[in-house]
PDB file of C-alpha atoms in Angstrom:
ATOM      1  CA  MET C  30      45.945  65.048 153.869  1.00  0.00           C
ATOM      2  CA  SER C  31      43.042  62.566 153.976  1.00  0.00           C
ATOM      3  CA  THR C  32      43.724  59.033 153.122  1.00  0.00           C
ATOM      4  CA  ASP C  33      39.957  57.942 153.488  1.00  0.00           C
ATOM      5  CA  ASN C  34      39.331  56.071 150.476  1.00  0.00           C
ATOM      6  CA  THR C  35      35.684  55.163 151.647  1.00  0.00           C
ATOM      7  CA  ALA C  36      34.392  58.593 150.891  1.00  0.00           C
ATOM      8  CA  GLU C  37      31.693  59.111 148.536  1.00  0.00           C
ATOM      9  CA  PRO C  38      32.836  60.024 145.007  1.00  0.00           C
ATOM     10  CA  MET C  39      32.113  63.760 144.053  1.00  0.00           C
ATOM     11  CA  ARG C  40      29.240  64.539 142.068  1.00  0.00           C
ATOM     12  CA  PHE C  41      29.042  67.878 140.094  1.00  0.00           C
ATOM     13  CA  ASP C  42      25.837  69.451 139.093  1.00  0.00           C
ATOM     14  CA  THR C  43      27.878  71.273 136.375  1.00  0.00           C
ATOM     15  CA  LYS C  44      30.026  70.172 133.533  1.00  0.00           C
ATOM     16  CA  ILE C  45      33.149  71.290 131.586  1.00  0.00           C
ATOM     17  CA  ALA C  46      32.905  70.182 127.999  1.00  0.00           C
ATOM     18  CA  VAL C  47      35.149  70.503 124.868  1.00  0.00           C
ATOM     19  CA  LEU C  48      33.892  69.927 121.392  1.00  0.00           C
ATOM     20  CA  LEU C  49      36.381  69.466 118.740  1.00  0.00           C
ATOM     21  CA  ARG C  50      35.938  69.233 114.906  1.00  0.00           C
ATOM     22  CA  ASP C  51      36.629  65.718 113.872  1.00  0.00           C
ATOM     23  CA  ASP C  52      38.623  66.565 110.885  1.00  0.00           C
ATOM     24  CA  LEU C  53      41.427  67.946 113.142  1.00  0.00           C
ATOM     25  CA  GLU C  54      45.026  66.485 113.147  1.00  0.00           C
ATOM     26  CA  PRO C  55      46.042  64.983 116.533  1.00  0.00           C
ATOM     27  CA  TRP C  56      48.445  67.946 117.407  1.00  0.00           C
ATOM     28  CA  GLN C  57      45.426  70.377 116.548  1.00  0.00           C
ATOM     29  CA  ARG C  58      43.249  68.589 118.852  1.00  0.00           C
ATOM     30  CA  LEU C  59      45.657  68.713 121.860  1.00  0.00           C
ATOM     31  CA  ASN C  60      46.531  72.448 120.734  1.00  0.00           C
ATOM     32  CA  VAL C  61      42.737  73.460 120.503  1.00  0.00           C
ATOM     33  CA  THR C  62      41.824  71.759 123.876  1.00  0.00           C
ATOM     34  CA  SER C  63      44.657  73.334 125.779  1.00  0.00           C
ATOM     35  CA  PHE C  64      43.795  76.773 124.709  1.00  0.00           C
ATOM     36  CA  LEU C  65      40.011  76.407 125.243  1.00  0.00           C
ATOM     37  CA  VAL C  66      40.206  75.233 128.626  1.00  0.00           C
ATOM     38  CA  SER C  67      42.555  77.791 129.659  1.00  0.00           C
ATOM     39  CA  GLY C  68      39.792  80.298 128.940  1.00  0.00           C
ATOM     40  CA  LEU C  69      37.533  78.668 131.235  1.00  0.00           C
ATOM     41  CA  GLY C  70      40.083  78.549 134.038  1.00  0.00           C
ATOM     42  CA  SER C  71      40.925  82.035 133.833  1.00  0.00           C
ATOM     43  CA  GLN C  72      37.497  83.665 134.083  1.00  0.00           C
ATOM     44  CA  ILE C  73      35.362  81.056 136.239  1.00  0.00           C
ATOM     45  CA  PRO C  74      37.131  80.730 139.363  1.00  0.00           C
ATOM     46  CA  GLU C  75      34.896  78.052 140.796  1.00  0.00           C
ATOM     47  CA  VAL C  76      36.242  75.549 138.224  1.00  0.00           C
ATOM     48  CA  ILE C  77      39.470  75.623 139.832  1.00  0.00           C
ATOM     49  CA  GLY C  78      40.380  73.351 142.801  1.00  0.00           C
ATOM     50  CA  GLU C  79      42.908  73.707 145.397  1.00  0.00           C
ATOM     51  CA  PRO C  80      46.598  73.642 144.841  1.00  0.00           C
ATOM     52  CA  TYR C  81      48.342  70.047 144.941  1.00  0.00           C
ATOM     53  CA  GLU C  82      51.345  69.056 147.214  1.00  0.00           C
ATOM     54  CA  ASP C  83      53.297  65.776 147.058  1.00  0.00           C
ATOM     55  CA  ALA C  84      54.433  63.807 150.077  1.00  0.00           C
ATOM     56  CA  ASP C  85      57.753  65.738 150.209  1.00  0.00           C
ATOM     57  CA  GLY C  86      55.866  69.198 150.425  1.00  0.00           C
ATOM     58  CA  VAL C  87      56.633  70.262 146.671  1.00  0.00           C
ATOM     59  CA  ALA C  88      53.773  72.517 145.642  1.00  0.00           C
ATOM     60  CA  TYR C  89      51.895  72.186 142.308  1.00  0.00           C
ATOM     61  CA  LEU C  90      49.540  74.396 140.600  1.00  0.00           C
ATOM     62  CA  PRO C  91      45.669  73.903 141.140  1.00  0.00           C
ATOM     63  CA  MET C  92      43.738  72.233 138.252  1.00  0.00           C
ATOM     64  CA  PHE C  93      40.199  72.029 137.428  1.00  0.00           C
ATOM     65  CA  ARG C  94      37.950  70.545 140.327  1.00  0.00           C
ATOM     66  CA  GLN C  95      35.938  68.386 138.097  1.00  0.00           C
ATOM     67  CA  PRO C  96      36.536  66.156 134.886  1.00  0.00           C
ATOM     68  CA  VAL C  97      36.746  67.866 131.464  1.00  0.00           C
ATOM     69  CA  MET C  98      34.623  65.958 128.947  1.00  0.00           C
ATOM     70  CA  VAL C  99      36.167  66.057 125.380  1.00  0.00           C
ATOM     71  CA  PHE C 100      33.674  65.389 122.393  1.00  0.00           C
ATOM     72  CA  GLU C 101      34.164  65.371 118.745  1.00  0.00           C
ATOM     73  CA  ALA C 102      31.822  66.234 115.950  1.00  0.00           C
ATOM     74  CA  THR C 103      31.323  67.196 112.286  1.00  0.00           C
ATOM     75  CA  LYS C 104      31.619  70.663 111.283  1.00  0.00           C
ATOM     76  CA  GLU C 105      27.842  70.977 111.010  1.00  0.00           C
ATOM     77  CA  THR C 106      27.287  69.646 114.403  1.00  0.00           C
ATOM     78  CA  LEU C 107      29.873  72.009 115.885  1.00  0.00           C
ATOM     79  CA  THR C 108      28.302  74.934 113.999  1.00  0.00           C
ATOM     80  CA  ALA C 109      24.966  74.117 115.749  1.00  0.00           C
ATOM     81  CA  ALA C 110      26.613  73.740 119.108  1.00  0.00           C
ATOM     82  CA  HIS C 111      28.024  77.087 118.660  1.00  0.00           C
ATOM     83  CA  ALA C 112      24.735  78.593 117.989  1.00  0.00           C
ATOM     84  CA  ARG C 113      23.008  76.714 121.004  1.00  0.00           C
ATOM     85  CA  VAL C 114      25.882  77.790 123.516  1.00  0.00           C
ATOM     86  CA  LEU C 115      25.274  81.329 122.230  1.00  0.00           C
ATOM     87  CA  SER C 116      21.567  81.070 122.689  1.00  0.00           C
ATOM     88  CA  ARG C 117      21.879  79.755 126.210  1.00  0.00           C
ATOM     89  CA  ALA C 118      24.385  82.276 127.210  1.00  0.00           C
ATOM     90  CA  LEU C 119      26.798  79.834 128.841  1.00  0.00           C
ATOM     91  CA  PRO C 120      30.447  80.620 129.539  1.00  0.00           C
ATOM     92  CA  ARG C 121      32.293  79.573 126.346  1.00  0.00           C
ATOM     93  CA  ALA C 122      35.645  79.563 124.725  1.00  0.00           C
ATOM     94  CA  VAL C 123      35.977  79.505 120.953  1.00  0.00           C
ATOM     95  CA  PHE C 124      38.743  78.348 118.635  1.00  0.00           C
ATOM     96  CA  THR C 125      38.534  78.969 114.859  1.00  0.00           C
ATOM     97  CA  SER C 126      40.436  77.655 111.940  1.00  0.00           C
ATOM     98  CA  ASP C 127      42.271  81.179 111.532  1.00  0.00           C
ATOM     99  CA  LEU C 128      44.082  80.567 114.795  1.00  0.00           C
ATOM    100  CA  PHE C 129      46.149  77.979 113.281  1.00  0.00           C
ATOM    101  CA  GLY C 130      47.867  80.668 111.255  1.00  0.00           C
ATOM    102  CA  THR C 131      48.660  83.126 113.992  1.00  0.00           C
ATOM    103  CA  GLY C 132      51.228  82.906 116.692  1.00  0.00           C
ATOM    104  CA  ASN C 133      50.292  84.967 119.532  1.00  0.00           C
ATOM    105  CA  ASP C 134      47.196  86.177 121.610  1.00  0.00           C
ATOM    106  CA  ARG C 135      46.988  89.558 120.023  1.00  0.00           C
ATOM    107  CA  ASP C 136      46.627  88.120 116.562  1.00  0.00           C
ATOM    108  CA  ASN C 137      44.354  85.359 117.868  1.00  0.00           C
ATOM    109  CA  ARG C 138      41.871  87.885 119.065  1.00  0.00           C
ATOM    110  CA  ALA C 139      42.201  89.963 115.906  1.00  0.00           C
ATOM    111  CA  ALA C 140      41.530  86.977 113.690  1.00  0.00           C
ATOM    112  CA  VAL C 141      38.328  86.250 115.817  1.00  0.00           C
ATOM    113  CA  ARG C 142      37.314  89.935 115.871  1.00  0.00           C
ATOM    114  CA  ALA C 143      37.466  89.982 111.871  1.00  0.00           C
ATOM    115  CA  VAL C 144      34.776  87.597 111.424  1.00  0.00           C
ATOM    116  CA  ALA C 145      30.995  87.763 111.948  1.00  0.00           C
ATOM    117  CA  THR C 146      29.562  85.268 114.447  1.00  0.00           C
ATOM    118  CA  ALA C 147      27.689  83.510 111.982  1.00  0.00           C
ATOM    119  CA  GLU C 148      30.669  83.221 109.660  1.00  0.00           C
ATOM    120  CA  LEU C 149      33.261  81.756 112.214  1.00  0.00           C
ATOM    121  CA  ASP C 150      34.974  78.591 111.217  1.00  0.00           C
ATOM    122  CA  VAL C 151      34.751  76.858 114.702  1.00  0.00           C
ATOM    123  CA  VAL C 152      36.913  74.024 115.106  1.00  0.00           C
ATOM    124  CA  GLY C 153      36.625  73.893 118.852  1.00  0.00           C
ATOM    125  CA  LEU C 154      34.336  74.902 121.555  1.00  0.00           C
ATOM    126  CA  ALA C 155      34.590  74.753 125.285  1.00  0.00           C
ATOM    127  CA  VAL C 156      31.514  75.331 127.591  1.00  0.00           C
ATOM    128  CA  TYR C 157      30.845  75.344 131.231  1.00  0.00           C
ATOM    129  CA  GLY C 158      27.446  75.265 133.105  1.00  0.00           C
ATOM    130  CA  PRO C 159      24.667  73.185 134.469  1.00  0.00           C
ATOM    131  CA  ARG C 160      24.935  69.592 133.399  1.00  0.00           C
ATOM    132  CA  ASN C 161      21.587  69.598 131.453  1.00  0.00           C
ATOM    133  CA  GLY C 162      22.469  72.874 129.642  1.00  0.00           C
ATOM    134  CA  VAL C 163      25.887  71.765 128.502  1.00  0.00           C
ATOM    135  CA  ASP C 164      24.480  68.197 127.356  1.00  0.00           C
ATOM    136  CA  LYS C 165      22.077  70.209 125.071  1.00  0.00           C
ATOM    137  CA  VAL C 166      24.940  72.225 123.533  1.00  0.00           C
ATOM    138  CA  VAL C 167      27.014  69.112 122.755  1.00  0.00           C
ATOM    139  CA  LYS C 168      23.893  67.144 121.474  1.00  0.00           C
ATOM    140  CA  GLY C 169      24.953  65.170 118.471  1.00  0.00           C
ATOM    141  CA  ALA C 170      28.535  64.891 119.313  1.00  0.00           C
ATOM    142  CA  ARG C 171      30.318  61.856 120.518  1.00  0.00           C
ATOM    143  CA  MET C 172      32.715  61.232 123.167  1.00  0.00           C
ATOM    144  CA  HIS C 173      36.282  61.686 121.842  1.00  0.00           C
ATOM    145  CA  PRO C 174      38.138  58.280 121.286  1.00  0.00           C
TER     146      PRO C 174
END
């Protein structure tokens, strides 16, 4: 374990961003964020760091190796961000309003599959990629308070 606190801060050329619709209830924001980032971590191994261990040797699961930036936006801005992420072909996860009425992964996937891309009522979006590409996707959104 390194205790060198003089090391340069890590800089990343990539970004993880979550964009939430600004009309969600607080519990919905937390739920949507949790679901969205789980998609990125499960499919993009390079976003996951090393496992943790405390001073007593108790092991903990690895987490993202970099910060997750959380933004909020209007429905219109989120719809535009969804179109931009698709046009840039960046890795993404989507959460639609229909998922609040389901209770399991099978029904979640069926709810998304039942709606055409342009008709999805997107309430949350997670994206990973080069910083400038992600910044362009979330353009018009503001940092979550």
